[in-house]
Tab-separated table of C-alpha atoms in Angstrom:
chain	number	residue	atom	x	y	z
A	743	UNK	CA	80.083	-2.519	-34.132
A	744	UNK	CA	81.553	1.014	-34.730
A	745	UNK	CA	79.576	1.690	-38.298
A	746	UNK	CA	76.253	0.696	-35.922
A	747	UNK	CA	74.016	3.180	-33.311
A	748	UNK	CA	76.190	1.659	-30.579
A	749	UNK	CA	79.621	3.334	-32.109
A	750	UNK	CA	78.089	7.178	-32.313
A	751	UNK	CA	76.679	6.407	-28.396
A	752	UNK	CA	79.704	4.686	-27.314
A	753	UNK	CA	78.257	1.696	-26.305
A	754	UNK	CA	80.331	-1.119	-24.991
A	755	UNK	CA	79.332	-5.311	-24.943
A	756	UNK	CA	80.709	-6.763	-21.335
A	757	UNK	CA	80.022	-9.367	-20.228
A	758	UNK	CA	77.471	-11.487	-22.433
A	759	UNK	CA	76.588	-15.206	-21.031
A	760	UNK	CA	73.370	-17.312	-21.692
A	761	UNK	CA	71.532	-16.008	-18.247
A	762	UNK	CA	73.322	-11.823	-18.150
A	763	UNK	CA	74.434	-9.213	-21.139
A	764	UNK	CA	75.963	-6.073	-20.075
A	765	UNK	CA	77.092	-2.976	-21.354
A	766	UNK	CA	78.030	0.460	-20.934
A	767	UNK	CA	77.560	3.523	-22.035
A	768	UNK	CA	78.922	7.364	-21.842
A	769	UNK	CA	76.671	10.280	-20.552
A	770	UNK	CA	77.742	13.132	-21.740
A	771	UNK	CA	77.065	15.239	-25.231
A	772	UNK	CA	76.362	12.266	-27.416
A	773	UNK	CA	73.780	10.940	-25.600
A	774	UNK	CA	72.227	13.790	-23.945
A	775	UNK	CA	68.549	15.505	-24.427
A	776	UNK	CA	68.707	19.240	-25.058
A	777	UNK	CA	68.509	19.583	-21.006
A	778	UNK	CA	71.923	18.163	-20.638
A	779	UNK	CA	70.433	14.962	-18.722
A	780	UNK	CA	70.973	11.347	-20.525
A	781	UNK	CA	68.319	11.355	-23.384
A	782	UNK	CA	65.755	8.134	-22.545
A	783	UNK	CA	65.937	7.152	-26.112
A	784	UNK	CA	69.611	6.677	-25.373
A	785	UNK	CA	68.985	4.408	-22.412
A	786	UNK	CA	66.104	2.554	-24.944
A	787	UNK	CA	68.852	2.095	-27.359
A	788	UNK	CA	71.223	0.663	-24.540
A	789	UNK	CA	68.730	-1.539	-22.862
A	790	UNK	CA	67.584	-2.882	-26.918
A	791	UNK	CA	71.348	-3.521	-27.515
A	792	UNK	CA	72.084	-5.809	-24.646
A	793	UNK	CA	68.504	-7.685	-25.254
A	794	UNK	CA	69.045	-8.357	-28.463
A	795	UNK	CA	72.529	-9.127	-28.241
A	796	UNK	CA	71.950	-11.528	-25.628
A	797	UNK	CA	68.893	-13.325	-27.877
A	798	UNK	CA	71.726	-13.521	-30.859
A	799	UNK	CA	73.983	-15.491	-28.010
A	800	UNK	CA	71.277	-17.757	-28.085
A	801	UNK	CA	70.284	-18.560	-31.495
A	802	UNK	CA	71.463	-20.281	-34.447
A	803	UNK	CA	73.364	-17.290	-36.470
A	804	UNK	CA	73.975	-18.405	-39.491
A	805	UNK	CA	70.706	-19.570	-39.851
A	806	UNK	CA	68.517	-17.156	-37.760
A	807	UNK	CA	68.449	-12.946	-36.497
A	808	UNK	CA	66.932	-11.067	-33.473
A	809	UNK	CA	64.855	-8.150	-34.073
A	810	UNK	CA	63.736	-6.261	-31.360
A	811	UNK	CA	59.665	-6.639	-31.584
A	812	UNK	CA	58.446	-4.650	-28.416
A	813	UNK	CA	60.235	-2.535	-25.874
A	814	UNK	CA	59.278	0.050	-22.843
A	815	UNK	CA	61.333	1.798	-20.021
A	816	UNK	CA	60.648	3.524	-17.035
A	817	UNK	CA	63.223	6.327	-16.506
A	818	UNK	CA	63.645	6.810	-12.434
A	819	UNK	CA	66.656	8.988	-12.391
A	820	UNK	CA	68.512	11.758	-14.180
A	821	UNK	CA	72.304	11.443	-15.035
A	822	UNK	CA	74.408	14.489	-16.411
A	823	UNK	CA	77.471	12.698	-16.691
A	824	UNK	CA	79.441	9.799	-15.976
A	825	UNK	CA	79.226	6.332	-17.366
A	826	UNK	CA	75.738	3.698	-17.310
A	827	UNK	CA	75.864	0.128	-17.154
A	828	UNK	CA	72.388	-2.144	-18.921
A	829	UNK	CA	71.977	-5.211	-17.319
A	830	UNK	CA	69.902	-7.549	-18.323
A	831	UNK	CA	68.882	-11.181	-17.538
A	832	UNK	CA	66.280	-13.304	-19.562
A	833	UNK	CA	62.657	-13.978	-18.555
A	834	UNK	CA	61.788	-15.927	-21.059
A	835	UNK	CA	64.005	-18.204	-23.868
A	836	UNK	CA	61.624	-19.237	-26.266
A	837	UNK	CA	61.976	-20.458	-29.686
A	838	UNK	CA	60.652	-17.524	-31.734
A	839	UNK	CA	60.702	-14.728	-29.122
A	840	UNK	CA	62.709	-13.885	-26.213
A	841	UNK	CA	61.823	-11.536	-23.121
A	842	UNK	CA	64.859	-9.655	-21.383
A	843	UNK	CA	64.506	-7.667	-18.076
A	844	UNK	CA	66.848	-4.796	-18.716
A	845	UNK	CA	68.538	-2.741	-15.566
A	846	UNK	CA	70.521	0.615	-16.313
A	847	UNK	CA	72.354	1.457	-13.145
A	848	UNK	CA	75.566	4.339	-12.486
A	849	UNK	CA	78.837	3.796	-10.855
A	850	UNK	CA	77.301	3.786	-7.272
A	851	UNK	CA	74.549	1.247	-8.941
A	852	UNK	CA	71.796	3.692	-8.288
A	853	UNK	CA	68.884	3.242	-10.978
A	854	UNK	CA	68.253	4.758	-13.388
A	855	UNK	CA	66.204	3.170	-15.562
A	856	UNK	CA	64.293	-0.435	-15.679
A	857	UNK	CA	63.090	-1.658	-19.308
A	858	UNK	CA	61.731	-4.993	-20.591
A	859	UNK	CA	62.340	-5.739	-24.226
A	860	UNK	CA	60.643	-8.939	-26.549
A	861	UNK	CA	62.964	-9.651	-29.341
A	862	UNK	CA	61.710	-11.647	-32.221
A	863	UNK	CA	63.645	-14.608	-33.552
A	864	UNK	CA	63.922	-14.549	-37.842
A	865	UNK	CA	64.835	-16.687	-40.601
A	866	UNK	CA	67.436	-14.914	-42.177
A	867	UNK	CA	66.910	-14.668	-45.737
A	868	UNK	CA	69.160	-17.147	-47.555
């Protein structure tokens, strides 16, 4: 996962069962807007990764991919340093889409950011 988006941010899978995904990631230069505050495309990118990595947990992978298809955030606090954990919990397991609620809390589990993210279920190409 290193020559991916999640090896530049530092992005780390926890925990990953069928009803919670979690990861973490750095705040500090990598992932920070010219302010020195996390960058919210950095917290989209975390929130995406654990969404979509929980669909592929779900699926048949040799035979099928998740694509991320739709995706917003709210961004409710600043962070200038530390670590941030995405958690995020299905709301829907269908068969050709799935819908994650997506939690991004710091060490004292203070929010930070709330996104929900639809990730499409493909044929992969044989």
């Amino acid at each position: 996962m290193k020559d991916t988006i999640m090896g530049p941010l530092g992005i780390e899978l926890g925990e990953m069962t069928p009803e919670r995904v979690t990861a973490t990631m750095p705040v500090n230069s990598n992932t920070h807007q010219p302010f020195g505050r996390l960058h919210g495309g950095a917290s989209v990118v975390l929130a995406e990764t654990v969404a979509s990595m929980g669909t592929w947990n779900l699926i048949d992978q040799e035979n099928e991919m998740a694509v991320g298809l739709e995706i917003n955030a709210n961004h409710i606090r600043g962070k200038q340093d530390g670590i941030v954990t995405a958690i995020a919990t299905p709301l829907h397991k269908g068969r050709t889409t799935m819908v994650w609620d997506i939690k991004i809390v710091d060490e004292d589990e203070k929010l930070i950011c709330v996104s929900r993210c639809t990730v499409a279920i493909i044929k992969q190409k044989q």
